[in-house]
Amino acid sequence: MGTDIHGFIECRWDRWLDEDDRTWFDAINLMHLYNGRSYTAFGSLFGVRDTTSFRPLAAHRGLPHDVSKEVQEDLTGFEPWRDELHSESWITWAELTAAYWDEVASKVDSCVHEYHRSSDGSWTMHGRNTDLTRFAELSGLTDRRQLYCAGNVFPEGTEWPDGDRLFRVGRLRRKDAVPDSEWGAVWSVMRTLANLHGEDGVRLVVWFDG
């Protein structure tokens, strides 16, 4: 059974009021911005599933005490499956911008990384296990389980050049674990709202099932 993420981006429209009078409202349901199931991202952000690669930024904080009524109402819809929900947490845009996104994982990634050559000659990460058909030809792996977990088969730093791209076994950076290709829409909405309401006035509230 897989694990899925649910949640809302919330903001405080009345940031000029006293702290006790400030109320959180929902801005958008996370499902409209992110529908993936990346356990490295879940682990890096909230300590769910992949709990060894990175120190999570906001693990198991629970729901905020002042969570918006819209989030409370949405959770009510999960009531028949309430026992399956877990790992509620939240993180502000201020915390996300302060994170060290170039941090390197504590262990070698089990997935092989694909890099593309940039116009300046440097290598830019394209993805993980992205073209396993070609990688199988280059690496000689025929066992499907080994192919999907090449990082457990070959030493760290093993490379397979392929023209203007490169396959490599290595460690993820935090920004590769939570790539803009998957999370960019979430960050874009939070960034826009933060320009209006302040970095501490925007947060992502999440929970998981499975």
mmCIF file of C-alpha atoms in Angstrom:
data_model
loop_
_atom_site.group_PDB
_atom_site.id
_atom_site.type_symbol
_atom_site.label_atom_id
_atom_site.label_comp_id
_atom_site.label_asym_id
_atom_site.label_seq_id
_atom_site.Cartn_x
_atom_site.Cartn_y
_atom_site.Cartn_z
ATOM 1 C CA MET A 1 0.000 0.000 0.000
ATOM 2 C CA GLY A 2 1.351 3.417 -0.955
ATOM 3 C CA THR A 3 1.440 6.628 1.044
ATOM 4 C CA ASP A 4 -0.244 9.785 -0.244
ATOM 5 C CA ILE A 5 -0.006 13.402 0.900
ATOM 6 C CA HIS A 6 -2.961 15.737 1.483
ATOM 7 C CA GLY A 7 -3.124 19.309 2.657
ATOM 8 C CA PHE A 8 -3.675 23.006 2.099
ATOM 9 C CA ILE A 9 -1.675 26.153 1.699
ATOM 10 C CA GLU A 10 -2.941 28.581 4.331
ATOM 11 C CA CYS A 11 -2.339 32.286 4.815
ATOM 12 C CA ARG A 12 -3.207 35.033 7.286
ATOM 13 C CA TRP A 13 -4.948 37.880 5.518
ATOM 14 C CA ASP A 14 -4.898 40.130 8.595
ATOM 15 C CA ARG A 15 -1.183 40.253 9.322
ATOM 16 C CA TRP A 16 -1.377 43.827 10.641
ATOM 17 C CA LEU A 17 -3.585 42.777 13.560
ATOM 18 C CA ASP A 18 -2.319 41.717 16.954
ATOM 19 C CA GLU A 19 -1.065 38.139 17.074
ATOM 20 C CA ASP A 20 -4.055 36.916 19.081
ATOM 21 C CA ASP A 21 -6.472 38.337 16.501
ATOM 22 C CA ARG A 22 -4.840 36.898 13.398
ATOM 23 C CA THR A 23 -6.802 34.156 11.675
ATOM 24 C CA TRP A 24 -5.622 31.556 9.159
ATOM 25 C CA PHE A 25 -7.604 30.882 5.981
ATOM 26 C CA ASP A 26 -7.130 28.268 3.287
ATOM 27 C CA ALA A 27 -5.676 29.529 0.007
ATOM 28 C CA ILE A 28 -5.653 26.364 -2.121
ATOM 29 C CA ASN A 29 -5.923 22.608 -1.746
ATOM 30 C CA LEU A 30 -2.572 20.883 -2.272
ATOM 31 C CA MET A 31 -4.200 18.422 -4.689
ATOM 32 C CA HIS A 32 -4.432 21.213 -7.295
ATOM 33 C CA LEU A 33 -0.663 21.756 -7.217
ATOM 34 C CA TYR A 34 0.943 18.401 -6.408
ATOM 35 C CA ASN A 35 -0.247 14.860 -7.100
ATOM 36 C CA GLY A 36 2.981 12.892 -6.821
ATOM 37 C CA ARG A 37 4.134 10.167 -4.469
ATOM 38 C CA SER A 38 7.830 10.838 -3.918
ATOM 39 C CA TYR A 39 8.980 9.267 -0.679
ATOM 40 C CA THR A 40 12.320 11.082 -0.808
ATOM 41 C CA ALA A 41 10.396 14.359 -0.870
ATOM 42 C CA PHE A 42 8.020 13.232 1.891
ATOM 43 C CA GLY A 43 11.035 12.261 3.992
ATOM 44 C CA SER A 44 13.052 15.400 3.319
ATOM 45 C CA LEU A 45 10.149 17.687 4.143
ATOM 46 C CA PHE A 46 8.122 15.841 6.781
ATOM 47 C CA GLY A 47 9.991 12.683 7.860
ATOM 48 C CA VAL A 48 7.519 10.303 6.200
ATOM 49 C CA ARG A 49 8.618 7.032 4.538
ATOM 50 C CA ASP A 50 12.239 7.951 3.707
ATOM 51 C CA THR A 51 13.541 8.852 7.151
ATOM 52 C CA THR A 52 17.288 8.282 6.693
ATOM 53 C CA SER A 53 18.438 10.357 3.689
ATOM 54 C CA PHE A 54 17.838 13.824 5.167
ATOM 55 C CA ARG A 55 16.975 15.437 8.450
ATOM 56 C CA PRO A 56 13.337 16.373 7.838
ATOM 57 C CA LEU A 57 12.504 20.071 7.866
ATOM 58 C CA ALA A 58 9.196 19.711 9.712
ATOM 59 C CA ALA A 59 8.508 16.213 11.000
ATOM 60 C CA HIS A 60 5.365 15.220 12.900
ATOM 61 C CA ARG A 61 4.463 18.628 14.284
ATOM 62 C CA GLY A 62 0.783 17.806 14.322
ATOM 63 C CA LEU A 63 -1.880 20.173 13.060
ATOM 64 C CA PRO A 64 -1.433 23.815 14.065
ATOM 65 C CA HIS A 65 -3.596 24.800 17.033
ATOM 66 C CA ASP A 66 -5.032 27.610 14.919
ATOM 67 C CA VAL A 67 -5.570 25.590 11.739
ATOM 68 C CA SER A 68 -8.155 27.070 9.372
ATOM 69 C CA LYS A 69 -11.753 25.927 9.529
ATOM 70 C CA GLU A 70 -11.489 24.846 5.883
ATOM 71 C CA VAL A 71 -8.786 22.331 6.793
ATOM 72 C CA GLN A 72 -10.861 21.087 9.706
ATOM 73 C CA GLU A 73 -13.839 20.630 7.391
ATOM 74 C CA ASP A 74 -11.732 18.786 4.815
ATOM 75 C CA LEU A 75 -10.411 16.429 7.481
ATOM 76 C CA THR A 76 -14.007 15.694 8.475
ATOM 77 C CA GLY A 77 -14.434 14.203 5.015
ATOM 78 C CA PHE A 78 -11.708 11.696 5.876
ATOM 79 C CA GLU A 79 -13.535 10.538 9.002
ATOM 80 C CA PRO A 80 -14.328 7.013 7.671
ATOM 81 C CA TRP A 81 -10.596 6.544 7.090
ATOM 82 C CA ARG A 82 -9.417 8.503 10.122
ATOM 83 C CA ASP A 83 -7.435 5.539 11.459
ATOM 84 C CA GLU A 84 -5.353 5.548 8.276
ATOM 85 C CA LEU A 85 -4.319 9.206 8.568
ATOM 86 C CA HIS A 86 -0.971 10.020 10.168
ATOM 87 C CA SER A 87 2.044 12.339 10.338
ATOM 88 C CA GLU A 88 0.168 15.650 10.389
ATOM 89 C CA SER A 89 2.547 18.585 10.128
ATOM 90 C CA TRP A 90 3.079 22.096 8.756
ATOM 91 C CA ILE A 91 5.852 24.365 7.548
ATOM 92 C CA THR A 92 5.980 28.106 6.835
ATOM 93 C CA TRP A 93 7.359 29.754 3.731
ATOM 94 C CA ALA A 94 9.960 31.421 5.975
ATOM 95 C CA GLU A 95 11.259 27.992 7.018
ATOM 96 C CA LEU A 96 11.326 26.752 3.441
ATOM 97 C CA THR A 97 13.330 29.736 2.217
ATOM 98 C CA ALA A 98 15.761 29.367 5.123
ATOM 99 C CA ALA A 99 16.418 25.671 4.406
ATOM 100 C CA TYR A 100 19.812 24.625 3.028
ATOM 101 C CA TRP A 101 18.712 23.086 -0.263
ATOM 102 C CA ASP A 102 22.244 22.099 -1.335
ATOM 103 C CA GLU A 103 22.548 19.758 1.658
ATOM 104 C CA VAL A 104 23.802 16.319 0.572
ATOM 105 C CA ALA A 105 22.009 13.156 1.650
ATOM 106 C CA SER A 106 23.531 10.984 4.343
ATOM 107 C CA LYS A 107 23.417 7.873 2.150
ATOM 108 C CA VAL A 108 23.807 6.899 -1.492
ATOM 109 C CA ASP A 109 20.551 7.012 -3.430
ATOM 110 C CA SER A 110 19.312 3.609 -4.576
ATOM 111 C CA CYS A 111 18.134 5.140 -7.879
ATOM 112 C CA VAL A 112 20.568 5.988 -10.667
ATOM 113 C CA HIS A 113 20.725 9.700 -11.514
ATOM 114 C CA GLU A 114 20.528 11.063 -15.046
ATOM 115 C CA TYR A 115 22.367 14.316 -15.870
ATOM 116 C CA HIS A 116 22.197 16.480 -18.992
ATOM 117 C CA ARG A 117 25.030 18.677 -20.221
ATOM 118 C CA SER A 118 24.235 22.391 -19.982
ATOM 119 C CA SER A 119 25.315 24.995 -22.532
ATOM 120 C CA ASP A 120 28.267 25.942 -20.290
ATOM 121 C CA GLY A 121 29.477 22.325 -20.187
ATOM 122 C CA SER A 122 28.341 21.596 -16.639
ATOM 123 C CA TRP A 123 26.038 18.710 -15.712
ATOM 124 C CA THR A 124 22.494 19.336 -14.514
ATOM 125 C CA MET A 125 20.445 16.635 -12.851
ATOM 126 C CA HIS A 126 17.501 15.562 -14.987
ATOM 127 C CA GLY A 127 15.930 12.926 -12.738
ATOM 128 C CA ARG A 128 16.120 9.565 -10.991
ATOM 129 C CA ASN A 129 15.549 6.257 -12.824
ATOM 130 C CA THR A 130 14.335 8.328 -15.775
ATOM 131 C CA ASP A 131 15.464 6.205 -18.766
ATOM 132 C CA LEU A 132 16.010 2.716 -17.443
ATOM 133 C CA THR A 133 15.848 1.185 -20.932
ATOM 134 C CA ARG A 134 18.960 3.072 -22.006
ATOM 135 C CA PHE A 135 20.613 2.657 -18.623
ATOM 136 C CA ALA A 136 20.153 -1.114 -18.846
ATOM 137 C CA GLU A 137 22.019 -1.087 -22.161
ATOM 138 C CA LEU A 138 24.877 0.950 -20.692
ATOM 139 C CA SER A 139 25.164 -0.847 -17.350
ATOM 140 C CA GLY A 140 24.494 -4.389 -18.525
ATOM 141 C CA LEU A 141 21.923 -4.947 -15.772
ATOM 142 C CA THR A 142 19.216 -7.417 -16.713
ATOM 143 C CA ASP A 143 17.612 -8.079 -13.332
ATOM 144 C CA ARG A 144 14.693 -5.638 -12.976
ATOM 145 C CA ARG A 145 15.100 -5.294 -9.220
ATOM 146 C CA GLN A 146 18.765 -4.402 -9.604
ATOM 147 C CA LEU A 147 17.934 -1.999 -12.414
ATOM 148 C CA TYR A 148 15.563 -0.018 -10.206
ATOM 149 C CA CYS A 149 18.070 -0.035 -7.330
ATOM 150 C CA ALA A 150 21.378 0.404 -9.149
ATOM 151 C CA GLY A 151 22.704 2.475 -6.271
ATOM 152 C CA ASN A 152 22.719 -0.695 -4.183
ATOM 153 C CA VAL A 153 24.625 -2.587 -6.886
ATOM 154 C CA PHE A 154 27.385 -0.233 -8.029
ATOM 155 C CA PRO A 155 29.813 1.842 -5.901
ATOM 156 C CA GLU A 156 29.120 5.503 -5.310
ATOM 157 C CA GLY A 157 30.497 7.633 -8.130
ATOM 158 C CA THR A 158 30.136 4.987 -10.874
ATOM 159 C CA GLU A 159 29.309 6.761 -14.151
ATOM 160 C CA TRP A 160 28.044 5.820 -17.596
ATOM 161 C CA PRO A 161 28.626 8.615 -20.181
ATOM 162 C CA ASP A 162 26.087 8.740 -23.002
ATOM 163 C CA GLY A 163 26.782 11.682 -25.282
ATOM 164 C CA ASP A 164 25.354 14.854 -23.788
ATOM 165 C CA ARG A 165 23.937 12.974 -20.841
ATOM 166 C CA LEU A 166 25.413 10.962 -18.023
ATOM 167 C CA PHE A 167 24.147 8.285 -15.651
ATOM 168 C CA ARG A 168 25.704 8.278 -12.186
ATOM 169 C CA VAL A 169 25.335 6.550 -8.819
ATOM 170 C CA GLY A 170 25.499 9.122 -6.054
ATOM 171 C CA ARG A 171 23.828 11.076 -3.294
ATOM 172 C CA LEU A 172 20.921 13.423 -3.668
ATOM 173 C CA ARG A 173 20.956 17.075 -2.725
ATOM 174 C CA ARG A 174 17.896 18.186 -0.812
ATOM 175 C CA LYS A 175 16.752 20.265 -3.793
ATOM 176 C CA ASP A 176 16.965 17.140 -5.969
ATOM 177 C CA ALA A 177 14.879 15.201 -3.473
ATOM 178 C CA VAL A 178 12.201 17.907 -3.684
ATOM 179 C CA PRO A 179 12.600 18.999 -7.320
ATOM 180 C CA ASP A 180 10.975 22.074 -8.801
ATOM 181 C CA SER A 181 9.650 19.880 -11.589
ATOM 182 C CA GLU A 182 7.259 18.365 -9.029
ATOM 183 C CA TRP A 183 6.982 21.013 -6.306
ATOM 184 C CA GLY A 184 7.473 24.205 -8.298
ATOM 185 C CA ALA A 185 3.756 25.002 -8.447
ATOM 186 C CA VAL A 186 3.491 24.686 -4.650
ATOM 187 C CA TRP A 187 6.468 26.973 -4.088
ATOM 188 C CA SER A 188 5.198 29.478 -6.654
ATOM 189 C CA VAL A 189 1.845 29.884 -4.896
ATOM 190 C CA MET A 190 3.467 30.149 -1.468
ATOM 191 C CA ARG A 191 6.005 32.685 -2.731
ATOM 192 C CA THR A 192 3.290 34.842 -4.277
ATOM 193 C CA LEU A 193 1.208 34.788 -1.109
ATOM 194 C CA ALA A 194 4.275 35.579 1.009
ATOM 195 C CA ASN A 195 4.838 38.732 -1.029
ATOM 196 C CA LEU A 196 1.405 39.863 0.165
ATOM 197 C CA HIS A 197 1.235 38.480 3.693
ATOM 198 C CA GLY A 198 4.833 37.961 4.826
ATOM 199 C CA GLU A 199 6.929 34.800 4.916
ATOM 200 C CA ASP A 200 5.554 33.779 8.332
ATOM 201 C CA GLY A 201 2.010 34.427 7.123
ATOM 202 C CA VAL A 202 1.994 31.528 4.662
ATOM 203 C CA ARG A 203 2.267 27.849 5.541
ATOM 204 C CA LEU A 204 1.717 24.401 4.107
ATOM 205 C CA VAL A 205 -0.397 22.108 6.312
ATOM 206 C CA VAL A 206 -0.251 18.399 5.445
ATOM 207 C CA TRP A 207 -1.283 14.927 6.527
ATOM 208 C CA PHE A 208 -0.735 11.487 5.019
ATOM 209 C CA ASP A 209 -2.547 8.203 4.526
ATOM 210 C CA GLY A 210 -1.226 4.759 3.808
#
